[in-house]
Amino acid sequence: EVQVVESGGGLVQPGGSLRLSCVASGFTFSRFWMSWVRQAPGKGLEWVANIKEDGSERYYVDSVRGRFTISRDNAKNSLYLQMDSLRAEDAAVYYCARDFYFDPWGQGTLVTVS
Amino acid sequence: EIQLTQSPSSLSASVGDRVTITCRASQDITNYLAWFQQRPGKAPKSLIYGASNLQSGVPSKFSGSGSGTDFTLTITSLQPEDVATYYCQQYKGYPLTFGGGTKVEI
């Protein structure tokens, strides 16, 4: 079964840091771009960042560029999101998703900034 | 930034109805458009990519069409399990963007 599972969310103070992880299974992880997408409570979906198969290219939404870093470890089938200088507006459920059209999605991990 | 405008923002229909949701892009995105279903309290699920290609395992009651700037998601024979918010998403250019969502109720 093709799936991704996120972890690492939690409660953090404004200005703090958090590292999210996503473990993939059921597909050849190293052959796909991977993304982080978030959803603030009661709001719509927002793409956050993505990374090329070999990690050589990374793209970010403007609101997180310079504060968040996306990375991957293909040997561990894992995707990461290092989030620094967190703000209240970063509070959301963060999802890991495969490819440019996001399939599959994980169950998400909740980040609370307060 | 490519903006996506979905309409309507919400709709109420009856069981068995045919439902159509539109998504308009602020510039030509050829067919780089996907659709997602998000049931209440659940993670999103991919329905369609490339504007009209059904994801594996998605029932054929869902269909997508369009190219350029105007796209449509159609649900035939609406059922209670189709109650959800539906989002379009473009992957033609960065930042990747979503429409605001269409909430479908029965």
PDB file of C-alpha atoms in Angstrom:
ATOM      1  CA  GLU A   1       0.000   0.000   0.000  1.00  0.00           C
ATOM      2  CA  VAL A   2       1.269   3.412  -0.970  1.00  0.00           C
ATOM      3  CA  GLN A   3       1.263   5.611   2.102  1.00  0.00           C
ATOM      4  CA  VAL A   4       2.955   8.414   3.977  1.00  0.00           C
ATOM      5  CA  VAL A   5       2.888   8.955   7.731  1.00  0.00           C
ATOM      6  CA  GLU A   6       3.694  12.279   9.366  1.00  0.00           C
ATOM      7  CA  SER A   7       4.913  12.893  12.885  1.00  0.00           C
ATOM      8  CA  GLY A   8       6.605  15.514  15.010  1.00  0.00           C
ATOM      9  CA  GLY A   9       3.839  18.020  15.561  1.00  0.00           C
ATOM     10  CA  GLY A  10       3.123  19.551  18.942  1.00  0.00           C
ATOM     11  CA  LEU A  11       2.820  22.718  20.980  1.00  0.00           C
ATOM     12  CA  VAL A  12       5.571  25.294  20.577  1.00  0.00           C
ATOM     13  CA  GLN A  13       5.953  28.892  21.698  1.00  0.00           C
ATOM     14  CA  PRO A  14       6.142  31.730  19.187  1.00  0.00           C
ATOM     15  CA  GLY A  15       9.726  32.013  17.987  1.00  0.00           C
ATOM     16  CA  GLY A  16      10.376  28.352  18.692  1.00  0.00           C
ATOM     17  CA  SER A  17      11.327  25.476  16.417  1.00  0.00           C
ATOM     18  CA  LEU A  18       9.897  22.138  15.459  1.00  0.00           C
ATOM     19  CA  ARG A  19      10.953  19.384  13.064  1.00  0.00           C
ATOM     20  CA  LEU A  20       8.331  17.387  11.241  1.00  0.00           C
ATOM     21  CA  SER A  21       8.997  13.981   9.704  1.00  0.00           C
ATOM     22  CA  CYS A  22       7.232  11.920   7.087  1.00  0.00           C
ATOM     23  CA  VAL A  23       7.982   8.286   6.365  1.00  0.00           C
ATOM     24  CA  ALA A  24       6.934   6.861   3.021  1.00  0.00           C
ATOM     25  CA  SER A  25       6.228   3.270   2.078  1.00  0.00           C
ATOM     26  CA  GLY A  26       4.815   1.287  -0.809  1.00  0.00           C
ATOM     27  CA  PHE A  27       6.603   3.233  -3.530  1.00  0.00           C
ATOM     28  CA  THR A  28      10.115   4.160  -4.625  1.00  0.00           C
ATOM     29  CA  PHE A  29      10.520   7.309  -2.576  1.00  0.00           C
ATOM     30  CA  SER A  30      13.673   8.454  -4.351  1.00  0.00           C
ATOM     31  CA  ARG A  31      11.816   8.782  -7.661  1.00  0.00           C
ATOM     32  CA  PHE A  32       9.302  11.400  -6.567  1.00  0.00           C
ATOM     33  CA  TRP A  33       9.148  15.045  -5.681  1.00  0.00           C
ATOM     34  CA  MET A  34       7.647  15.453  -2.223  1.00  0.00           C
ATOM     35  CA  SER A  35       5.693  18.300  -0.655  1.00  0.00           C
ATOM     36  CA  TRP A  36       4.445  19.673   2.620  1.00  0.00           C
ATOM     37  CA  VAL A  37       0.948  21.145   2.601  1.00  0.00           C
ATOM     38  CA  ARG A  38      -0.766  22.743   5.587  1.00  0.00           C
ATOM     39  CA  GLN A  39      -4.263  23.568   6.697  1.00  0.00           C
ATOM     40  CA  ALA A  40      -4.955  26.082   9.422  1.00  0.00           C
ATOM     41  CA  PRO A  41      -7.981  25.333  11.627  1.00  0.00           C
ATOM     42  CA  GLY A  42     -11.164  25.868   9.654  1.00  0.00           C
ATOM     43  CA  LYS A  43      -9.259  27.118   6.618  1.00  0.00           C
ATOM     44  CA  GLY A  44      -8.297  25.854   3.187  1.00  0.00           C
ATOM     45  CA  LEU A  45      -5.209  24.092   1.946  1.00  0.00           C
ATOM     46  CA  GLU A  46      -1.867  25.832   1.475  1.00  0.00           C
ATOM     47  CA  TRP A  47       1.195  24.357  -0.188  1.00  0.00           C
ATOM     48  CA  VAL A  48       4.282  25.032   1.932  1.00  0.00           C
ATOM     49  CA  ALA A  49       7.321  23.563   0.201  1.00  0.00           C
ATOM     50  CA  ASN A  50       8.540  20.834  -2.070  1.00  0.00           C
ATOM     51  CA  ILE A  51      11.792  19.076  -2.889  1.00  0.00           C
ATOM     52  CA  LYS A  52      13.124  17.304  -5.945  1.00  0.00           C
ATOM     53  CA  GLU A  53      13.850  13.589  -6.031  1.00  0.00           C
ATOM     54  CA  ASP A  54      17.551  14.025  -5.260  1.00  0.00           C
ATOM     55  CA  GLY A  55      17.143  17.065  -3.032  1.00  0.00           C
ATOM     56  CA  SER A  56      18.851  19.370  -5.519  1.00  0.00           C
ATOM     57  CA  GLU A  57      15.891  21.738  -5.865  1.00  0.00           C
ATOM     58  CA  ARG A  58      13.644  23.136  -3.157  1.00  0.00           C
ATOM     59  CA  TYR A  59      10.794  25.605  -3.397  1.00  0.00           C
ATOM     60  CA  TYR A  60       8.852  27.453  -0.716  1.00  0.00           C
ATOM     61  CA  VAL A  61       5.782  29.600  -0.345  1.00  0.00           C
ATOM     62  CA  ASP A  62       6.851  33.171   0.399  1.00  0.00           C
ATOM     63  CA  SER A  63       5.444  33.177   3.932  1.00  0.00           C
ATOM     64  CA  VAL A  64       7.861  30.481   5.130  1.00  0.00           C
ATOM     65  CA  ARG A  65      10.935  31.090   2.984  1.00  0.00           C
ATOM     66  CA  GLY A  66      13.951  31.719   5.208  1.00  0.00           C
ATOM     67  CA  ARG A  67      12.258  30.163   8.258  1.00  0.00           C
ATOM     68  CA  PHE A  68      11.403  26.636   7.078  1.00  0.00           C
ATOM     69  CA  THR A  69      13.730  24.102   5.478  1.00  0.00           C
ATOM     70  CA  ILE A  70      12.561  21.033   3.604  1.00  0.00           C
ATOM     71  CA  SER A  71      14.903  18.076   3.317  1.00  0.00           C
ATOM     72  CA  ARG A  72      14.847  14.363   2.613  1.00  0.00           C
ATOM     73  CA  ASP A  73      16.787  11.186   3.281  1.00  0.00           C
ATOM     74  CA  ASN A  74      16.154   8.747   0.469  1.00  0.00           C
ATOM     75  CA  ALA A  75      17.957   5.944   2.308  1.00  0.00           C
ATOM     76  CA  LYS A  76      15.360   6.249   5.057  1.00  0.00           C
ATOM     77  CA  ASN A  77      12.382   6.995   2.774  1.00  0.00           C
ATOM     78  CA  SER A  78      11.887  10.101   4.840  1.00  0.00           C
ATOM     79  CA  LEU A  79      10.894  13.724   4.301  1.00  0.00           C
ATOM     80  CA  TYR A  80      11.471  16.474   6.839  1.00  0.00           C
ATOM     81  CA  LEU A  81      10.378  20.024   7.532  1.00  0.00           C
ATOM     82  CA  GLN A  82      12.500  22.060   9.897  1.00  0.00           C
ATOM     83  CA  MET A  83      10.401  24.958  11.120  1.00  0.00           C
ATOM     84  CA  ASP A  84      12.171  27.836  12.873  1.00  0.00           C
ATOM     85  CA  SER A  85      10.965  31.219  14.108  1.00  0.00           C
ATOM     86  CA  LEU A  86       7.448  29.891  14.320  1.00  0.00           C
ATOM     87  CA  ARG A  87       4.561  32.324  14.320  1.00  0.00           C
ATOM     88  CA  ALA A  88       0.956  32.033  15.414  1.00  0.00           C
ATOM     89  CA  GLU A  89      -0.078  31.943  11.764  1.00  0.00           C
ATOM     90  CA  ASP A  90       1.971  28.776  11.206  1.00  0.00           C
ATOM     91  CA  ALA A  91      -0.428  26.813  13.407  1.00  0.00           C
ATOM     92  CA  ALA A  92      -1.988  24.143  11.227  1.00  0.00           C
ATOM     93  CA  VAL A  93      -2.214  20.493  10.386  1.00  0.00           C
ATOM     94  CA  TYR A  94       0.799  19.697   8.230  1.00  0.00           C
ATOM     95  CA  TYR A  95       0.501  17.039   5.566  1.00  0.00           C
ATOM     96  CA  CYS A  96       3.147  15.237   3.601  1.00  0.00           C
ATOM     97  CA  ALA A  97       2.191  14.406   0.002  1.00  0.00           C
ATOM     98  CA  ARG A  98       3.792  12.835  -3.019  1.00  0.00           C
ATOM     99  CA  ASP A  99       4.412  14.442  -6.390  1.00  0.00           C
ATOM    100  CA  PHE A 100       3.033  17.683  -7.789  1.00  0.00           C
ATOM    101  CA  TYR A 101      -0.577  16.623  -7.565  1.00  0.00           C
ATOM    102  CA  PHE A 102      -0.380  15.285  -4.045  1.00  0.00           C
ATOM    103  CA  ASP A 103      -1.183  11.633  -3.933  1.00  0.00           C
ATOM    104  CA  PRO A 104      -1.309  10.089  -1.405  1.00  0.00           C
ATOM    105  CA  TRP A 105      -1.716  12.270   1.677  1.00  0.00           C
ATOM    106  CA  GLY A 106      -0.883  11.279   5.195  1.00  0.00           C
ATOM    107  CA  GLN A 107      -3.148  11.782   8.190  1.00  0.00           C
ATOM    108  CA  GLY A 108      -1.336  14.982   9.085  1.00  0.00           C
ATOM    109  CA  THR A 109       0.406  16.221  12.197  1.00  0.00           C
ATOM    110  CA  LEU A 110      -0.889  19.169  14.220  1.00  0.00           C
ATOM    111  CA  VAL A 111       1.340  22.125  14.993  1.00  0.00           C
ATOM    112  CA  THR A 112       0.110  24.549  17.652  1.00  0.00           C
ATOM    113  CA  VAL A 113       1.956  27.829  18.197  1.00  0.00           C
ATOM    114  CA  SER A 114       1.010  29.462  21.455  1.00  0.00           C
TER     115      SER A 114
ATOM    116  CA  GLU B   1       1.087  33.768  -8.455  1.00  0.00           C
ATOM    117  CA  ILE B   2      -1.624  31.765 -10.187  1.00  0.00           C
ATOM    118  CA  GLN B   3      -4.934  32.242  -8.427  1.00  0.00           C
ATOM    119  CA  LEU B   4      -7.705  29.674  -8.569  1.00  0.00           C
ATOM    120  CA  THR B   5     -11.321  30.713  -8.053  1.00  0.00           C
ATOM    121  CA  GLN B   6     -13.820  28.003  -7.267  1.00  0.00           C
ATOM    122  CA  SER B   7     -17.558  28.358  -7.579  1.00  0.00           C
ATOM    123  CA  PRO B   8     -19.820  27.975  -5.877  1.00  0.00           C
ATOM    124  CA  SER B   9     -18.220  28.174  -2.434  1.00  0.00           C
ATOM    125  CA  SER B  10     -20.958  25.893  -1.149  1.00  0.00           C
ATOM    126  CA  LEU B  11     -23.925  24.003  -2.476  1.00  0.00           C
ATOM    127  CA  SER B  12     -26.716  21.816  -1.253  1.00  0.00           C
ATOM    128  CA  ALA B  13     -28.056  19.053  -3.457  1.00  0.00           C
ATOM    129  CA  SER B  14     -30.210  15.970  -3.183  1.00  0.00           C
ATOM    130  CA  VAL B  15     -29.205  12.329  -3.243  1.00  0.00           C
ATOM    131  CA  GLY B  16     -28.933  11.251  -6.849  1.00  0.00           C
ATOM    132  CA  ASP B  17     -28.284  14.726  -8.193  1.00  0.00           C
ATOM    133  CA  ARG B  18     -25.521  15.628 -10.608  1.00  0.00           C
ATOM    134  CA  VAL B  19     -23.206  18.251  -9.145  1.00  0.00           C
ATOM    135  CA  THR B  20     -20.803  20.506 -11.009  1.00  0.00           C
ATOM    136  CA  ILE B  21     -18.016  22.563  -9.462  1.00  0.00           C
ATOM    137  CA  THR B  22     -15.965  25.016 -11.467  1.00  0.00           C
ATOM    138  CA  CYS B  23     -12.413  26.235 -11.020  1.00  0.00           C
ATOM    139  CA  ARG B  24     -11.053  29.214 -12.920  1.00  0.00           C
ATOM    140  CA  ALA B  25      -7.347  29.983 -13.124  1.00  0.00           C
ATOM    141  CA  SER B  26      -5.984  33.516 -13.362  1.00  0.00           C
ATOM    142  CA  GLN B  27      -3.746  32.439 -16.258  1.00  0.00           C
ATOM    143  CA  ASP B  28      -3.352  29.548 -18.657  1.00  0.00           C
ATOM    144  CA  ILE B  29      -2.332  26.400 -16.790  1.00  0.00           C
ATOM    145  CA  THR B  30      -2.920  24.041 -19.754  1.00  0.00           C
ATOM    146  CA  ASN B  31      -4.044  20.867 -17.951  1.00  0.00           C
ATOM    147  CA  TYR B  32      -1.892  21.077 -14.802  1.00  0.00           C
ATOM    148  CA  LEU B  33      -4.891  20.861 -12.506  1.00  0.00           C
ATOM    149  CA  ALA B  34      -5.855  18.416  -9.774  1.00  0.00           C
ATOM    150  CA  TRP B  35      -8.980  17.918  -7.682  1.00  0.00           C
ATOM    151  CA  PHE B  36      -9.222  16.746  -4.083  1.00  0.00           C
ATOM    152  CA  GLN B  37     -11.978  15.622  -1.749  1.00  0.00           C
ATOM    153  CA  GLN B  38     -11.778  16.337   1.953  1.00  0.00           C
ATOM    154  CA  ARG B  39     -14.427  14.709   4.081  1.00  0.00           C
ATOM    155  CA  PRO B  40     -15.146  16.318   7.454  1.00  0.00           C
ATOM    156  CA  GLY B  41     -12.326  15.709   9.904  1.00  0.00           C
ATOM    157  CA  LYS B  42     -10.277  13.739   7.399  1.00  0.00           C
ATOM    158  CA  ALA B  43      -7.187  14.285   5.292  1.00  0.00           C
ATOM    159  CA  PRO B  44      -7.632  15.300   1.667  1.00  0.00           C
ATOM    160  CA  LYS B  45      -7.840  12.594  -0.967  1.00  0.00           C
ATOM    161  CA  SER B  46      -6.714  12.938  -4.553  1.00  0.00           C
ATOM    162  CA  LEU B  47      -9.456  12.447  -7.121  1.00  0.00           C
ATOM    163  CA  ILE B  48      -8.157  13.738 -10.432  1.00  0.00           C
ATOM    164  CA  TYR B  49      -4.876  14.908 -11.930  1.00  0.00           C
ATOM    165  CA  GLY B  50      -4.056  16.352 -15.328  1.00  0.00           C
ATOM    166  CA  ALA B  51      -7.517  17.933 -15.338  1.00  0.00           C
ATOM    167  CA  SER B  52      -9.284  14.743 -16.374  1.00  0.00           C
ATOM    168  CA  ASN B  53      -7.327  11.681 -15.235  1.00  0.00           C
ATOM    169  CA  LEU B  54      -8.976   9.686 -12.493  1.00  0.00           C
ATOM    170  CA  GLN B  55      -6.714   8.521  -9.706  1.00  0.00           C
ATOM    171  CA  SER B  56      -6.563   4.777  -9.205  1.00  0.00           C
ATOM    172  CA  GLY B  57      -9.415   3.536  -7.067  1.00  0.00           C
ATOM    173  CA  VAL B  58     -11.560   6.646  -7.472  1.00  0.00           C
ATOM    174  CA  PRO B  59     -15.080   5.784  -8.628  1.00  0.00           C
ATOM    175  CA  SER B  60     -16.078   6.795 -12.122  1.00  0.00           C
ATOM    176  CA  LYS B  61     -18.874   8.961 -10.731  1.00  0.00           C
ATOM    177  CA  PHE B  62     -16.182  11.632 -10.484  1.00  0.00           C
ATOM    178  CA  SER B  63     -14.973  13.261 -13.676  1.00  0.00           C
ATOM    179  CA  GLY B  64     -12.932  16.289 -14.587  1.00  0.00           C
ATOM    180  CA  SER B  65     -12.734  18.388 -17.690  1.00  0.00           C
ATOM    181  CA  GLY B  66     -11.298  21.607 -19.015  1.00  0.00           C
ATOM    182  CA  SER B  67      -8.045  23.154 -20.122  1.00  0.00           C
ATOM    183  CA  GLY B  68      -6.422  26.544 -20.160  1.00  0.00           C
ATOM    184  CA  THR B  69      -8.214  28.571 -17.503  1.00  0.00           C
ATOM    185  CA  ASP B  70     -11.589  26.891 -17.011  1.00  0.00           C
ATOM    186  CA  PHE B  71     -12.081  23.528 -15.348  1.00  0.00           C
ATOM    187  CA  THR B  72     -14.959  21.468 -14.030  1.00  0.00           C
ATOM    188  CA  LEU B  73     -15.397  18.649 -11.523  1.00  0.00           C
ATOM    189  CA  THR B  74     -18.608  16.683 -11.951  1.00  0.00           C
ATOM    190  CA  ILE B  75     -20.101  14.245  -9.486  1.00  0.00           C
ATOM    191  CA  THR B  76     -22.882  12.106 -10.836  1.00  0.00           C
ATOM    192  CA  SER B  77     -25.516  10.550  -8.604  1.00  0.00           C
ATOM    193  CA  LEU B  78     -24.558  12.339  -5.383  1.00  0.00           C
ATOM    194  CA  GLN B  79     -24.495  10.095  -2.322  1.00  0.00           C
ATOM    195  CA  PRO B  80     -24.209  10.842   1.416  1.00  0.00           C
ATOM    196  CA  GLU B  81     -20.557   9.740   1.386  1.00  0.00           C
ATOM    197  CA  ASP B  82     -19.806  12.520  -1.125  1.00  0.00           C
ATOM    198  CA  VAL B  83     -20.459  15.186   1.512  1.00  0.00           C
ATOM    199  CA  ALA B  84     -17.115  16.938   1.628  1.00  0.00           C
ATOM    200  CA  THR B  85     -15.188  20.019   0.640  1.00  0.00           C
ATOM    201  CA  TYR B  86     -13.659  19.828  -2.808  1.00  0.00           C
ATOM    202  CA  TYR B  87     -10.504  21.704  -3.783  1.00  0.00           C
ATOM    203  CA  CYS B  88      -8.808  22.330  -7.098  1.00  0.00           C
ATOM    204  CA  GLN B  89      -5.031  22.818  -7.282  1.00  0.00           C
ATOM    205  CA  GLN B  90      -2.674  23.964 -10.006  1.00  0.00           C
ATOM    206  CA  TYR B  91       0.855  22.695 -10.515  1.00  0.00           C
ATOM    207  CA  LYS B  92       1.780  24.752 -13.547  1.00  0.00           C
ATOM    208  CA  GLY B  93       3.845  27.244 -11.605  1.00  0.00           C
ATOM    209  CA  TYR B  94       5.173  28.231  -8.216  1.00  0.00           C
ATOM    210  CA  PRO B  95       3.828  28.737  -5.706  1.00  0.00           C
ATOM    211  CA  LEU B  96       1.575  25.726  -6.121  1.00  0.00           C
ATOM    212  CA  THR B  97      -1.884  26.991  -5.239  1.00  0.00           C
ATOM    213  CA  PHE B  98      -5.311  25.735  -4.264  1.00  0.00           C
ATOM    214  CA  GLY B  99      -8.762  27.059  -4.863  1.00  0.00           C
ATOM    215  CA  GLY B 100     -10.763  28.210  -1.868  1.00  0.00           C
ATOM    216  CA  GLY B 101     -12.863  25.054  -1.768  1.00  0.00           C
ATOM    217  CA  THR B 102     -16.468  24.094  -2.447  1.00  0.00           C
ATOM    218  CA  LYS B 103     -18.454  22.613   0.403  1.00  0.00           C
ATOM    219  CA  VAL B 104     -20.988  20.046  -0.817  1.00  0.00           C
ATOM    220  CA  GLU B 105     -23.901  19.189   1.431  1.00  0.00           C
ATOM    221  CA  ILE B 106     -27.025  17.084   1.121  1.00  0.00           C
TER     222      ILE B 106
END
